[in-house]
């Protein structure tokens, strides 16, 4: 990875993860770790290729996702997202959720009222660990959608396996003595799958801001691993040009990994939790019909989060006498509660 010309548009770096999985070549593993951390410092987003999740397995995940959202509404509503924000599981129909970046406490109701005037045109199904009793899963009955629950539980833990490797590479790239420093705070039980379907919508509706797909925001988690179809529409803010967003073009079988807010705090802002959003697909072949209707878009983000009681405080290698910690320690559960309360109506 080489230095970039600031006059050129930002590009999302690519890191080949194949060498990380070969313990015989420590030099190559260190190179991967350093490339990963550099990408997270400079951009906050990175394509990870050769990550060990088979193409057939990812294709199956998208096939299940499409079958899920093709179900009749009354079947999907057999597993509804519970009222309020405390439990983040189950099916959310279009307009139910509004992504928010605000952390205000004084005018929360007014902020949410204004935001909801422009709806997010998407439907969502949220899944967590079966062992997480604080966030119980909401499943469509097996007789109505056989095999879905079993596959998604398998997918959950396979993603966790790969995410554990990413966290270990980040720890090495941050010059931590213990490769497991970050990973050991992530048992996997607090992770979170989102199955997302962005329905077709007239391009004009988005261009004139009468509707949104997903507004600009950062993620709450430690890291996010995103799997996206070939439609496109994801955009990332250029850190060097605030307010300017660049497309994250789909790359077949790649993981789009990004830093979340917890890891930014943890790393004393050394790693970047970057604003991103979903807008119009960038290419004409992603539209259908004379009215420039967008194609269906499916994506699957996998959020990795520390265990509930983990205290997020400055990583030892990210502070010194010239760079004191910028944030007060905070428990993951307290931070997540604050963010979740802004997303749903009480």
CSV table of C-alpha atoms in Angstrom, one decimal:
chain,number,residue,atom,x,y,z
A,1,UNK,CA,0.0,0.0,0.0
A,2,UNK,CA,1.6,3.3,-1.1
A,3,UNK,CA,1.0,6.9,-0.3
A,4,UNK,CA,-1.8,8.6,-2.2
A,5,UNK,CA,-2.1,11.8,-4.1
A,6,UNK,CA,-4.4,14.1,-2.1
A,7,UNK,CA,-5.7,15.6,-5.4
A,8,UNK,CA,-7.2,12.3,-6.4
A,9,UNK,CA,-10.5,10.9,-5.1
A,10,UNK,CA,-10.2,8.6,-2.2
A,11,UNK,CA,-10.0,4.9,-3.0
A,12,UNK,CA,-10.9,2.0,-0.7
A,13,UNK,CA,-7.8,-0.1,0.0
A,14,UNK,CA,-7.7,-3.8,-0.7
A,15,UNK,CA,-6.0,-6.2,1.8
A,16,UNK,CA,-5.3,-9.8,0.7
A,17,UNK,CA,-5.8,-11.8,3.9
A,18,UNK,CA,-4.5,-15.1,2.6
A,19,UNK,CA,-1.0,-14.6,4.2
A,20,UNK,CA,-2.5,-13.9,7.6
A,21,UNK,CA,-3.9,-17.4,7.7
A,22,UNK,CA,-0.5,-19.0,7.1
A,23,UNK,CA,1.3,-19.1,10.5
A,24,UNK,CA,4.6,-20.2,8.9
A,25,UNK,CA,5.3,-16.8,7.4
A,26,UNK,CA,5.4,-14.3,10.3
A,27,UNK,CA,6.8,-11.5,8.0
A,28,UNK,CA,3.9,-11.8,5.6
A,29,UNK,CA,1.4,-11.9,8.6
A,30,UNK,CA,2.9,-8.7,9.9
A,31,UNK,CA,2.6,-7.0,6.5
A,32,UNK,CA,-1.1,-7.9,6.3
A,33,UNK,CA,-1.6,-6.5,9.9
A,34,UNK,CA,0.2,-3.3,9.0
A,35,UNK,CA,-1.8,-2.8,5.7
A,36,UNK,CA,-5.0,-3.4,7.6
A,37,UNK,CA,-4.2,-0.8,10.3
A,38,UNK,CA,-3.0,1.7,7.7
A,39,UNK,CA,-6.3,1.3,5.8
A,40,UNK,CA,-8.3,1.8,9.1
A,41,UNK,CA,-6.2,4.9,9.9
A,42,UNK,CA,-6.4,6.5,6.5
A,43,UNK,CA,-9.9,5.6,5.3
A,44,UNK,CA,-11.7,3.6,7.9
A,45,UNK,CA,-12.9,1.1,5.3
A,46,UNK,CA,-11.1,-1.7,3.5
A,47,UNK,CA,-11.9,-4.6,1.1
A,48,UNK,CA,-10.7,-7.9,2.6
A,49,UNK,CA,-10.2,-10.6,0.0
A,50,UNK,CA,-9.2,-14.3,0.4
A,51,UNK,CA,-10.7,-14.3,3.9
A,52,UNK,CA,-11.7,-18.0,4.0
A,53,UNK,CA,-15.5,-17.8,3.7
A,54,UNK,CA,-16.3,-19.8,0.6
A,55,UNK,CA,-18.1,-18.2,-2.4
A,56,UNK,CA,-20.8,-20.9,-2.3
A,57,UNK,CA,-21.5,-20.1,1.4
A,58,UNK,CA,-21.9,-16.4,0.7
A,59,UNK,CA,-24.1,-17.2,-2.3
A,60,UNK,CA,-26.3,-19.3,0.0
A,61,UNK,CA,-26.5,-16.5,2.5
A,62,UNK,CA,-27.8,-14.1,-0.1
A,63,UNK,CA,-30.2,-16.7,-1.5
A,64,UNK,CA,-31.7,-17.1,2.0
A,65,UNK,CA,-31.9,-13.3,2.4
A,66,UNK,CA,-33.8,-12.9,-0.8
A,67,UNK,CA,-36.2,-15.8,0.1
A,68,UNK,CA,-36.8,-14.1,3.4
A,69,UNK,CA,-37.8,-10.8,2.0
A,70,UNK,CA,-39.9,-12.4,-0.7
A,71,UNK,CA,-42.1,-13.9,2.0
A,72,UNK,CA,-45.6,-12.4,2.4
A,73,UNK,CA,-45.7,-9.6,4.9
A,74,UNK,CA,-48.0,-11.5,7.2
A,75,UNK,CA,-45.3,-14.3,7.4
A,76,UNK,CA,-42.4,-11.9,8.1
A,77,UNK,CA,-44.5,-10.2,10.8
A,78,UNK,CA,-44.6,-13.6,12.7
A,79,UNK,CA,-41.1,-12.4,13.9
A,80,UNK,CA,-41.7,-8.7,14.5
A,81,UNK,CA,-39.1,-6.4,15.9
A,82,UNK,CA,-40.3,-5.8,19.5
A,83,UNK,CA,-41.6,-2.3,20.3
A,84,UNK,CA,-39.1,0.3,21.4
A,85,UNK,CA,-35.3,0.1,21.2
A,86,UNK,CA,-34.3,-2.2,24.0
A,87,UNK,CA,-34.4,-5.5,22.0
A,88,UNK,CA,-32.8,-5.2,18.5
A,89,UNK,CA,-34.1,-8.4,16.8
A,90,UNK,CA,-36.6,-9.6,14.3
A,91,UNK,CA,-38.3,-8.1,11.3
A,92,UNK,CA,-38.7,-4.3,10.7
A,93,UNK,CA,-40.9,-3.3,7.9
A,94,UNK,CA,-40.2,-0.2,5.7
A,95,UNK,CA,-40.3,3.0,7.6
A,96,UNK,CA,-40.0,1.4,11.1
A,97,UNK,CA,-36.4,2.3,11.5
A,98,UNK,CA,-34.6,5.6,11.0
A,99,UNK,CA,-30.8,5.5,11.3
A,100,UNK,CA,-29.5,8.4,13.4
A,101,UNK,CA,-26.1,9.8,14.0
A,102,UNK,CA,-27.3,12.2,16.7
A,103,UNK,CA,-26.2,11.6,20.3
A,104,UNK,CA,-28.1,14.6,21.6
A,105,UNK,CA,-29.9,14.2,24.9
A,106,UNK,CA,-31.8,17.5,25.3
A,107,UNK,CA,-34.0,17.6,22.2
A,108,UNK,CA,-34.2,13.9,21.3
A,109,UNK,CA,-37.9,13.9,20.5
A,110,UNK,CA,-37.7,16.9,18.2
A,111,UNK,CA,-34.6,15.4,16.5
A,112,UNK,CA,-36.4,12.1,15.9
A,113,UNK,CA,-39.6,13.8,14.7
A,114,UNK,CA,-37.7,15.8,12.0
A,115,UNK,CA,-35.7,12.8,10.9
A,116,UNK,CA,-38.8,10.6,10.4
A,117,UNK,CA,-40.2,13.1,8.0
A,118,UNK,CA,-37.9,11.5,5.4
A,119,UNK,CA,-38.3,7.7,5.7
A,120,UNK,CA,-35.6,5.0,5.1
A,121,UNK,CA,-36.9,2.9,2.2
A,122,UNK,CA,-35.7,-0.5,3.4
A,123,UNK,CA,-36.8,-3.6,5.4
A,124,UNK,CA,-34.6,-5.3,7.9
A,125,UNK,CA,-34.2,-8.6,9.8
A,126,UNK,CA,-31.9,-8.6,12.8
A,127,UNK,CA,-30.3,-11.8,14.3
A,128,UNK,CA,-28.0,-12.3,17.2
A,129,UNK,CA,-26.5,-15.2,19.2
A,130,UNK,CA,-29.0,-17.8,20.4
A,131,UNK,CA,-27.2,-17.6,23.8
A,132,UNK,CA,-27.8,-13.9,24.2
A,133,UNK,CA,-30.8,-13.9,26.6
A,134,UNK,CA,-30.8,-10.1,26.8
A,135,UNK,CA,-31.5,-9.8,23.1
A,136,UNK,CA,-33.6,-12.9,22.3
A,137,UNK,CA,-34.0,-13.7,18.6
A,138,UNK,CA,-37.3,-13.4,16.9
A,139,UNK,CA,-37.7,-16.3,14.5
A,140,UNK,CA,-40.3,-17.0,11.8
A,141,UNK,CA,-41.9,-20.3,12.8
A,142,UNK,CA,-39.9,-23.3,11.3
A,143,UNK,CA,-42.9,-24.7,9.5
A,144,UNK,CA,-43.4,-21.4,7.6
A,145,UNK,CA,-39.7,-21.0,6.7
A,146,UNK,CA,-37.8,-24.3,7.2
A,147,UNK,CA,-34.1,-24.2,7.3
A,148,UNK,CA,-33.6,-20.5,7.7
A,149,UNK,CA,-32.9,-20.5,11.4
A,150,UNK,CA,-30.3,-23.3,11.1
A,151,UNK,CA,-28.4,-21.7,8.3
A,152,UNK,CA,-28.3,-18.3,9.9
A,153,UNK,CA,-27.0,-19.7,13.1
A,154,UNK,CA,-24.2,-21.4,11.1
A,155,UNK,CA,-23.5,-18.2,9.2
A,156,UNK,CA,-23.3,-16.2,12.5
A,157,UNK,CA,-20.5,-18.3,13.9
A,158,UNK,CA,-18.6,-18.7,10.6
A,159,UNK,CA,-18.5,-14.9,10.4
A,160,UNK,CA,-17.4,-14.7,14.0
A,161,UNK,CA,-14.5,-17.0,13.1
A,162,UNK,CA,-13.3,-14.7,10.4
A,163,UNK,CA,-13.9,-11.6,12.5
A,164,UNK,CA,-11.8,-13.0,15.2
A,165,UNK,CA,-8.9,-13.2,12.7
A,166,UNK,CA,-9.4,-9.6,11.7
A,167,UNK,CA,-9.4,-8.5,15.3
A,168,UNK,CA,-6.1,-10.4,15.9
A,169,UNK,CA,-4.5,-8.8,12.8
A,170,UNK,CA,-5.6,-5.3,14.0
A,171,UNK,CA,-4.0,-6.0,17.4
A,172,UNK,CA,-0.7,-7.0,15.7
A,173,UNK,CA,-0.8,-4.0,13.5
A,174,UNK,CA,-1.3,-1.7,16.5
A,175,UNK,CA,1.9,-3.2,18.0
A,176,UNK,CA,0.2,-4.9,20.9
A,177,UNK,CA,2.2,-7.6,22.6
A,178,UNK,CA,-0.8,-9.8,22.9
A,179,UNK,CA,-2.4,-10.8,19.6
A,180,UNK,CA,-5.6,-11.7,21.4
A,181,UNK,CA,-5.9,-8.3,23.2
A,182,UNK,CA,-9.0,-7.3,21.2
A,183,UNK,CA,-10.3,-10.7,20.2
A,184,UNK,CA,-10.6,-12.0,23.8
A,185,UNK,CA,-13.0,-9.2,24.6
A,186,UNK,CA,-15.3,-10.5,21.9
A,187,UNK,CA,-16.8,-13.9,22.9
A,188,UNK,CA,-19.2,-13.6,19.9
A,189,UNK,CA,-22.4,-13.6,21.9
A,190,UNK,CA,-22.9,-9.9,21.4
A,191,UNK,CA,-22.5,-9.8,17.6
A,192,UNK,CA,-25.3,-9.0,15.3
A,193,UNK,CA,-26.4,-9.9,11.7
A,194,UNK,CA,-28.6,-7.5,9.7
A,195,UNK,CA,-30.3,-8.8,6.6
A,196,UNK,CA,-31.2,-5.8,4.5
A,197,UNK,CA,-33.4,-5.3,1.5
A,198,UNK,CA,-33.6,-1.9,-0.2
A,199,UNK,CA,-36.7,-2.0,-2.3
A,200,UNK,CA,-36.9,-0.5,-5.8
A,201,UNK,CA,-37.5,3.2,-5.8
A,202,UNK,CA,-37.6,6.0,-8.4
A,203,UNK,CA,-34.2,7.7,-8.6
A,204,UNK,CA,-36.0,11.0,-8.5
A,205,UNK,CA,-37.3,10.3,-5.0
A,206,UNK,CA,-33.8,10.0,-3.7
A,207,UNK,CA,-32.3,12.8,-5.8
A,208,UNK,CA,-34.9,15.2,-4.5
A,209,UNK,CA,-34.6,13.9,-0.9
A,210,UNK,CA,-38.2,12.8,-0.6
A,211,UNK,CA,-36.9,9.5,0.6
A,212,UNK,CA,-33.6,7.9,1.7
A,213,UNK,CA,-32.1,4.4,1.7
A,214,UNK,CA,-29.9,4.8,4.6
A,215,UNK,CA,-28.6,8.2,5.9
A,216,UNK,CA,-25.0,9.0,6.7
A,217,UNK,CA,-23.9,7.4,10.0
A,218,UNK,CA,-21.1,5.6,11.7
A,219,UNK,CA,-21.5,2.1,13.2
A,220,UNK,CA,-21.7,1.5,17.0
A,221,UNK,CA,-19.6,-1.7,16.9
A,222,UNK,CA,-16.0,-2.6,17.2
A,223,UNK,CA,-15.8,-3.6,13.5
A,224,UNK,CA,-18.4,-4.3,10.8
A,225,UNK,CA,-17.9,-6.9,8.1
A,226,UNK,CA,-20.3,-6.2,5.1
A,227,UNK,CA,-21.3,-8.5,2.4
A,228,UNK,CA,-23.1,-6.8,-0.5
A,229,UNK,CA,-24.6,-7.9,-3.8
A,230,UNK,CA,-23.7,-6.4,-7.2
A,231,UNK,CA,-26.2,-3.5,-7.1
A,232,UNK,CA,-24.1,-0.9,-5.4
A,233,UNK,CA,-25.1,2.3,-3.7
A,234,UNK,CA,-22.9,2.2,-0.6
A,235,UNK,CA,-20.8,5.4,-0.2
A,236,UNK,CA,-18.1,6.4,2.3
A,237,UNK,CA,-17.1,9.9,3.3
A,238,UNK,CA,-13.7,11.1,2.2
A,239,UNK,CA,-11.9,12.0,5.4
A,240,UNK,CA,-9.8,14.5,3.6
A,241,UNK,CA,-12.9,16.2,2.1
A,242,UNK,CA,-15.7,16.3,4.7
A,243,UNK,CA,-19.1,16.1,3.0
A,244,UNK,CA,-17.8,14.4,-0.1
A,245,UNK,CA,-18.7,10.7,-0.5
A,246,UNK,CA,-17.2,8.1,-2.8
A,247,UNK,CA,-18.8,4.8,-4.0
A,248,UNK,CA,-17.8,1.5,-2.4
A,249,UNK,CA,-18.2,-0.6,-5.6
A,250,UNK,CA,-19.2,-4.2,-5.1
A,251,UNK,CA,-16.3,-6.7,-5.3
A,252,UNK,CA,-17.4,-10.3,-5.6
A,253,UNK,CA,-16.8,-12.3,-2.4
A,254,UNK,CA,-14.9,-9.4,-0.7
A,255,UNK,CA,-15.7,-8.4,2.8
A,256,UNK,CA,-16.0,-4.6,3.2
A,257,UNK,CA,-14.7,-4.1,6.7
A,258,UNK,CA,-15.0,-0.8,8.6
A,259,UNK,CA,-14.1,0.5,12.0
A,260,UNK,CA,-16.9,1.2,14.4
A,261,UNK,CA,-17.3,3.8,17.1
A,262,UNK,CA,-16.2,1.6,20.0
A,263,UNK,CA,-12.9,0.7,18.3
A,264,UNK,CA,-12.3,4.4,17.4
A,265,UNK,CA,-12.7,5.2,21.1
A,266,UNK,CA,-10.6,2.2,22.1
A,267,UNK,CA,-7.8,3.2,19.8
A,268,UNK,CA,-7.8,6.9,20.9
A,269,UNK,CA,-9.0,7.9,17.4
A,270,UNK,CA,-6.0,6.2,15.8
A,271,UNK,CA,-8.5,4.1,13.8
A,272,UNK,CA,-11.3,5.8,12.0
A,273,UNK,CA,-15.0,5.2,12.3
A,274,UNK,CA,-16.1,6.8,9.0
A,275,UNK,CA,-19.4,8.1,7.9
A,276,UNK,CA,-21.2,6.1,5.3
A,277,UNK,CA,-24.6,6.0,3.6
A,278,UNK,CA,-26.6,4.2,1.0
A,279,UNK,CA,-27.7,6.3,-2.0
A,280,UNK,CA,-28.3,5.7,-5.7
A,281,UNK,CA,-26.3,3.0,-7.5
A,282,UNK,CA,-23.5,4.7,-9.4
A,283,UNK,CA,-24.0,2.9,-12.8
A,284,UNK,CA,-26.9,2.9,-15.2
A,285,UNK,CA,-27.2,-0.9,-15.3
A,286,UNK,CA,-28.4,-0.8,-11.7
A,287,UNK,CA,-31.7,0.8,-12.8
A,288,UNK,CA,-34.7,-0.7,-14.5
A,289,UNK,CA,-37.5,0.8,-16.5
A,290,UNK,CA,-38.2,4.2,-18.1
A,291,UNK,CA,-38.6,5.9,-14.7
A,292,UNK,CA,-35.1,5.0,-13.6
A,293,UNK,CA,-36.3,2.6,-10.9
A,294,UNK,CA,-33.4,1.3,-8.8
A,295,UNK,CA,-32.9,-2.4,-8.6
A,296,UNK,CA,-33.5,-4.4,-5.5
A,297,UNK,CA,-30.4,-4.2,-3.3
A,298,UNK,CA,-29.5,-6.8,-0.7
A,299,UNK,CA,-26.7,-6.5,1.9
A,300,UNK,CA,-25.6,-8.3,5.0
A,301,UNK,CA,-23.6,-6.4,7.6
A,302,UNK,CA,-22.1,-8.4,10.5
A,303,UNK,CA,-21.4,-6.3,13.5
A,304,UNK,CA,-18.7,-7.5,16.0
A,305,UNK,CA,-19.2,-6.0,19.5
A,306,UNK,CA,-17.4,-6.6,22.7
A,307,UNK,CA,-19.0,-8.4,25.6
A,308,UNK,CA,-21.5,-6.3,27.5
A,309,UNK,CA,-19.4,-5.6,30.6
A,310,UNK,CA,-16.2,-4.8,28.6
A,311,UNK,CA,-14.9,-1.3,29.6
A,312,UNK,CA,-13.8,0.6,26.5
A,313,UNK,CA,-10.7,2.5,27.6
A,314,UNK,CA,-7.6,3.5,25.7
A,315,UNK,CA,-5.5,0.6,24.2
A,316,UNK,CA,-2.0,0.8,25.7
A,317,UNK,CA,-0.2,1.2,22.4
A,318,UNK,CA,-2.4,4.1,21.4
A,319,UNK,CA,-1.5,6.5,24.1
A,320,UNK,CA,1.7,8.1,25.5
A,321,UNK,CA,2.7,11.2,27.3
A,322,UNK,CA,2.1,13.3,24.2
A,323,UNK,CA,-1.2,11.5,23.3
A,324,UNK,CA,-3.3,11.1,26.5
A,325,UNK,CA,-6.6,9.2,26.4
A,326,UNK,CA,-9.3,11.4,24.8
A,327,UNK,CA,-12.3,9.5,26.1
A,328,UNK,CA,-13.6,8.5,29.5
A,329,UNK,CA,-14.0,4.7,30.0
A,330,UNK,CA,-17.5,3.4,29.2
A,331,UNK,CA,-19.1,0.0,29.3
A,332,UNK,CA,-20.2,-1.4,26.0
A,333,UNK,CA,-23.7,-2.0,27.3
A,334,UNK,CA,-24.1,1.7,28.3
A,335,UNK,CA,-22.8,3.0,25.0
A,336,UNK,CA,-25.0,0.6,22.9
A,337,UNK,CA,-28.1,1.6,25.0
A,338,UNK,CA,-27.4,5.2,24.2
A,339,UNK,CA,-27.1,4.7,20.5
A,340,UNK,CA,-30.0,2.3,20.2
A,341,UNK,CA,-32.4,4.7,21.9
A,342,UNK,CA,-32.0,7.1,19.0
A,343,UNK,CA,-33.0,4.6,16.3
A,344,UNK,CA,-36.5,3.6,17.3
A,345,UNK,CA,-39.5,5.3,18.7
A,346,UNK,CA,-40.1,4.7,22.4
